[in-house]
Short mmCIF file of C-alpha atoms in Angstrom, two decimals:
data_model
loop_
_atom_site.label_atom_id
_atom_site.label_comp_id
_atom_site.label_asym_id
_atom_site.label_seq_id
_atom_site.Cartn_x
_atom_site.Cartn_y
_atom_site.Cartn_z
CA UNK A 261 0.00 0.00 0.00
CA UNK A 262 2.89 2.38 0.67
CA UNK A 263 3.79 2.12 -3.03
CA UNK A 264 0.21 2.96 -3.99
CA UNK A 265 0.18 6.02 -1.74
CA UNK A 266 3.69 6.98 -2.85
CA UNK A 267 2.79 7.22 -6.52
CA UNK A 268 -0.31 9.30 -5.69
CA UNK A 269 1.60 11.91 -3.65
CA UNK A 270 2.82 13.94 -6.69
CA UNK A 271 -0.69 13.88 -8.19
CA UNK A 272 -2.06 15.22 -4.91
CA UNK A 273 0.45 18.07 -5.08
CA UNK A 274 -0.76 19.04 -8.56
CA UNK A 275 -4.42 18.84 -7.50
CA UNK A 276 -3.91 21.03 -4.43
CA UNK A 277 -2.07 23.58 -6.55
CA UNK A 278 -4.87 23.60 -9.14
CA UNK A 279 -7.35 24.26 -6.30
CA UNK A 280 -5.72 27.67 -5.78
CA UNK A 281 -8.01 28.93 -8.53
CA UNK A 282 -10.88 28.83 -6.00
CA UNK A 283 -9.06 30.81 -3.31
CA UNK A 284 -6.90 33.37 -5.13
CA UNK A 285 -8.56 36.24 -6.95
CA UNK A 286 -5.58 37.39 -8.97
CA UNK A 287 -3.32 35.43 -11.24
CA UNK A 288 0.21 34.80 -10.02
CA UNK A 289 2.57 37.63 -10.88
CA UNK A 290 5.23 37.04 -13.50
CA UNK A 291 7.96 37.29 -10.87
CA UNK A 292 6.28 34.68 -8.66
CA UNK A 293 5.77 32.36 -11.60
CA UNK A 294 9.47 32.64 -12.50
CA UNK A 295 10.38 31.86 -8.89
CA UNK A 296 8.19 28.77 -8.84
CA UNK A 297 9.48 27.64 -12.22
CA UNK A 298 13.07 27.99 -11.00
CA UNK A 299 12.22 26.00 -7.87
CA UNK A 300 10.68 23.22 -9.98
CA UNK A 301 13.76 23.11 -12.20
CA UNK A 302 16.05 22.81 -9.18
CA UNK A 303 14.01 19.95 -7.72
CA UNK A 304 14.02 18.06 -11.04
CA UNK A 305 17.78 18.43 -11.56
CA UNK A 306 18.58 17.25 -8.02
CA UNK A 307 16.13 14.34 -8.34
CA UNK A 308 17.68 13.34 -11.68
CA UNK A 309 21.16 13.16 -10.12
CA UNK A 310 20.60 11.78 -6.60
CA UNK A 311 17.48 9.65 -7.07
CA UNK A 312 18.00 8.37 -10.62
CA UNK A 313 21.45 8.61 -12.21
CA UNK A 314 23.56 7.73 -9.16
CA UNK A 315 21.43 4.63 -8.30
CA UNK A 316 21.55 3.59 -11.99
CA UNK A 317 25.36 3.69 -11.97
CA UNK A 318 25.55 1.93 -8.59
CA UNK A 319 23.31 -0.88 -9.84
CA UNK A 320 25.67 -1.42 -12.78
CA UNK A 321 28.79 -1.69 -10.58
CA UNK A 322 29.36 -5.28 -11.77
CA UNK A 323 30.32 -3.86 -15.18
CA UNK A 324 33.40 -2.26 -13.64
CA UNK A 325 34.74 0.60 -15.71
CA UNK A 326 31.70 0.31 -17.99
CA UNK A 327 29.24 0.89 -15.14
CA UNK A 328 28.39 4.23 -16.75
CA UNK A 329 27.08 2.53 -19.90
CA UNK A 330 23.48 1.68 -18.86
CA UNK A 331 23.10 5.17 -17.36
CA UNK A 332 24.43 6.85 -20.51
CA UNK A 333 22.25 4.75 -22.84
CA UNK A 334 19.12 5.21 -20.74
CA UNK A 335 19.79 8.93 -20.34
CA UNK A 336 19.98 9.51 -24.09
CA UNK A 337 16.92 7.35 -24.68
CA UNK A 338 14.98 9.60 -22.29
CA UNK A 339 16.20 12.77 -24.00
CA UNK A 340 15.29 11.45 -27.46
CA UNK A 341 11.88 10.22 -26.22
CA UNK A 342 10.94 13.70 -24.96
CA UNK A 343 12.35 15.25 -28.13
CA UNK A 344 10.04 12.98 -30.13
CA UNK A 345 7.00 13.91 -28.03
CA UNK A 346 7.95 17.58 -28.31
CA UNK A 347 7.76 17.36 -32.11
CA UNK A 348 4.66 15.15 -32.40
CA UNK A 349 2.26 16.65 -29.83
CA UNK A 350 0.97 20.22 -30.33
CA UNK A 351 1.49 22.27 -27.18
CA UNK A 352 1.92 25.84 -25.99
CA UNK A 353 4.19 26.97 -23.18
CA UNK A 354 2.81 29.49 -20.69
CA UNK A 355 5.08 32.37 -21.71
CA UNK A 356 4.99 31.73 -25.45
CA UNK A 357 2.64 33.01 -28.12
CA UNK A 358 3.63 30.41 -30.71
CA UNK A 359 2.65 26.76 -30.38
CA UNK A 360 5.19 23.97 -30.79
CA UNK A 361 4.82 20.63 -32.52
CA UNK A 362 2.61 19.95 -35.56
CA UNK A 363 0.09 22.56 -36.67
CA UNK A 364 -3.21 22.18 -34.87
CA UNK A 365 -6.59 23.85 -34.48
CA UNK A 366 -6.71 23.01 -30.79
CA UNK A 367 -7.73 25.81 -28.45
CA UNK A 368 -4.93 27.77 -26.78
CA UNK A 369 -5.91 26.57 -23.30
CA UNK A 370 -5.91 22.93 -24.47
CA UNK A 371 -2.39 23.28 -25.83
CA UNK A 372 -1.26 24.92 -22.58
CA UNK A 373 -2.57 21.90 -20.69
CA UNK A 374 -0.79 19.56 -23.10
CA UNK A 375 2.49 21.39 -22.44
CA UNK A 376 2.19 20.75 -18.68
CA UNK A 377 1.12 17.14 -19.34
CA UNK A 378 4.28 16.59 -21.40
CA UNK A 379 6.25 18.03 -18.50
CA UNK A 380 4.62 15.58 -16.07
CA UNK A 381 5.30 12.39 -18.05
CA UNK A 382 8.96 12.03 -16.99
CA UNK A 383 8.06 12.91 -13.39
CA UNK A 384 5.55 10.06 -13.27
CA UNK A 385 8.10 7.72 -14.78
CA UNK A 386 10.72 8.80 -12.24
CA UNK A 387 8.44 8.01 -9.30
CA UNK A 388 7.41 4.70 -10.88
CA UNK A 389 10.91 3.48 -11.60
CA UNK A 390 12.18 4.38 -8.11
CA UNK A 391 9.33 2.44 -6.52
CA UNK A 392 10.02 -0.39 -8.94
CA UNK A 393 13.59 -0.44 -7.68
CA UNK A 394 12.35 -0.55 -4.09
CA UNK A 395 9.92 -3.41 -4.88
CA UNK A 396 12.69 -5.37 -6.62
CA UNK A 397 14.71 -5.33 -3.39
CA UNK A 398 17.46 -3.08 -4.70
CA UNK A 399 19.85 -2.14 -1.91
CA UNK A 400 20.39 1.28 -3.49
CA UNK A 401 16.71 2.28 -3.21
CA UNK A 402 14.83 2.33 0.11
CA UNK A 403 11.19 3.05 0.88
CA UNK A 404 12.26 6.34 2.47
CA UNK A 405 14.32 7.24 -0.60
CA UNK A 406 11.36 6.54 -2.91
CA UNK A 407 9.10 8.62 -0.66
CA UNK A 408 11.65 11.46 -0.71
CA UNK A 409 11.41 11.61 -4.50
CA UNK A 410 7.60 11.56 -4.38
CA UNK A 411 7.54 14.36 -1.81
CA UNK A 412 10.05 16.45 -3.76
CA UNK A 413 8.05 16.18 -6.97
CA UNK A 414 4.79 16.85 -5.08
CA UNK A 415 6.24 20.05 -3.61
CA UNK A 416 7.18 21.38 -7.03
CA UNK A 417 3.87 20.12 -8.50
CA UNK A 418 1.88 22.36 -6.16
CA UNK A 419 2.90 25.61 -7.89
CA UNK A 420 2.66 23.85 -11.26
CA UNK A 421 -1.01 23.10 -10.59
CA UNK A 422 -1.58 26.79 -9.82
CA UNK A 423 0.43 27.88 -12.86
CA UNK A 424 -1.87 25.91 -15.17
CA UNK A 425 -5.30 26.52 -13.54
CA UNK A 426 -5.02 30.23 -12.77
CA UNK A 427 -3.90 31.40 -16.24
CA UNK A 428 -6.69 29.27 -17.74
CA UNK A 429 -9.22 31.05 -15.53
CA UNK A 430 -7.65 34.42 -16.40
CA UNK A 431 -8.25 33.64 -20.08
CA UNK A 432 -11.96 33.09 -19.49
CA UNK A 433 -12.23 29.44 -18.45
CA UNK A 434 -14.65 28.74 -15.59
CA UNK A 435 -13.00 28.04 -12.24
CA UNK A 436 -14.32 24.47 -12.09
CA UNK A 437 -13.04 23.70 -15.60
CA UNK A 438 -9.68 25.38 -14.93
CA UNK A 439 -9.33 23.26 -11.76
CA UNK A 440 -10.25 20.09 -13.65
CA UNK A 441 -7.76 20.85 -16.42
CA UNK A 442 -5.06 21.41 -13.80
CA UNK A 443 -5.89 18.10 -12.15
CA UNK A 444 -5.99 16.24 -15.47
CA UNK A 445 -2.56 17.62 -16.42
CA UNK A 446 -1.17 15.77 -13.40
CA UNK A 447 -3.16 12.56 -13.92
CA UNK A 448 -0.51 11.33 -16.33
CA UNK A 449 1.94 11.01 -13.41
CA UNK A 450 0.33 8.07 -11.52
CA UNK A 451 -0.49 6.42 -14.86
CA UNK A 452 3.12 6.75 -15.99
CA UNK A 453 4.31 5.50 -12.59
CA UNK A 454 2.17 2.35 -12.74
CA UNK A 455 3.22 1.55 -16.32
CA UNK A 456 6.89 2.02 -15.42
CA UNK A 457 6.57 -0.26 -12.37
CA UNK A 458 4.99 -2.96 -14.55
CA UNK A 459 7.73 -2.61 -17.19
CA UNK A 460 10.49 -2.82 -14.56
CA UNK A 461 8.96 -5.95 -13.00
CA UNK A 462 8.83 -7.64 -16.40
CA UNK A 463 12.43 -6.76 -17.22
CA UNK A 464 14.33 -6.48 -13.92
CA UNK A 465 17.81 -6.08 -15.55
CA UNK A 466 16.43 -2.99 -17.31
CA UNK A 467 16.10 -1.04 -14.05
CA UNK A 468 19.34 0.99 -14.48
CA UNK A 469 18.24 1.91 -17.99
CA UNK A 470 14.77 2.97 -16.79
CA UNK A 471 16.21 5.05 -13.94
CA UNK A 472 18.49 6.97 -16.29
CA UNK A 473 15.73 7.15 -18.95
CA UNK A 474 13.56 9.10 -16.48
CA UNK A 475 16.55 11.31 -15.61
CA UNK A 476 17.19 12.15 -19.27
CA UNK A 477 13.52 12.95 -19.85
CA UNK A 478 13.36 15.20 -16.78
CA UNK A 479 16.52 17.10 -17.67
CA UNK A 480 15.21 17.60 -21.21
CA UNK A 481 12.16 19.34 -19.73
CA UNK A 482 14.34 21.48 -17.45
CA UNK A 483 16.67 22.71 -20.19
CA UNK A 484 14.12 23.01 -22.99
CA UNK A 485 11.26 24.55 -21.02
CA UNK A 486 11.87 25.56 -17.41
CA UNK A 487 15.22 27.35 -17.62
CA UNK A 488 14.10 29.62 -20.51
CA UNK A 489 10.88 30.47 -18.64
CA UNK A 490 12.62 31.29 -15.37
CA UNK A 491 15.28 33.44 -17.04
CA UNK A 492 13.28 35.78 -19.25
CA UNK A 493 12.18 39.31 -18.46
CA UNK A 494 13.24 41.62 -15.67
CA UNK A 495 14.44 40.23 -12.32
CA UNK A 496 15.60 37.11 -14.17
CA UNK A 497 17.98 36.34 -11.29
CA UNK A 498 15.03 35.42 -9.06
CA UNK A 499 14.53 32.22 -11.05
CA UNK A 500 18.18 31.28 -10.57
CA UNK A 501 17.98 31.84 -6.82
CA UNK A 502 14.89 29.63 -6.52
CA UNK A 503 16.53 27.02 -8.75
CA UNK A 504 19.21 26.77 -6.06
CA UNK A 505 16.51 26.60 -3.35
CA UNK A 506 14.71 23.77 -5.15
CA UNK A 507 17.96 21.89 -5.81
CA UNK A 508 18.96 22.15 -2.15
CA UNK A 509 15.51 21.10 -0.90
CA UNK A 510 15.48 17.98 -3.07
CA UNK A 511 19.07 17.12 -2.17
CA UNK A 512 18.27 17.37 1.55
CA UNK A 513 15.12 15.25 1.16
CA UNK A 514 16.92 12.54 -0.77
CA UNK A 515 20.00 12.35 1.45
CA UNK A 516 18.15 12.71 4.77
CA UNK A 517 15.41 10.19 3.94
CA UNK A 518 17.24 7.99 1.44
#
């Protein structure tokens, strides 16, 4: 049951953040949004290193000097997977006026939700593969370590839920629909987590590859989406500061609990 609750924690974070649309009258300021985006980026980078890449390399220690190989292969597979999704699914980033991916007649708000959903796919996979490692009895991954990753992603999902629901409401969407869209954008996380757990149980030797795959996908999102968003406009240094805050928070969670 702790695995079941663990994979739902990030989704709960997104849902609580989306609920802000009912309690906050004004949309988040641009400076606040950059701060939250920087925090999310810091959490994802720290999680990619401490919770995913390092355990992947440790689990491949039997390969000796080639212990980096599964991590490197999985990492690039994750990057290329997100690159493929980026080019095949129409989506619109919050701070952009031009949609990415194939041309589409989808509504602007729908493409904004798709952008956040794309962002959440690697996070769901990361939680799933860490819990898969715990269930497989891996000495490198403990229940506390898996929970640390879930909590870290849930913390940065809270502002993400607000960042998707409140702009949707500001553009004319009803509060209830904006909340639902925010919740749905995070629903891909538990689904991705369950699918990843099933895949890891079917192919246990693939665990190092899956860990680094999730890391590559998460870092793709950080570099392609989050860093540009946190750096633009005036007071761009605020995003960098909160990147460091998020990185430190995730590092502390992973080391203290893991």
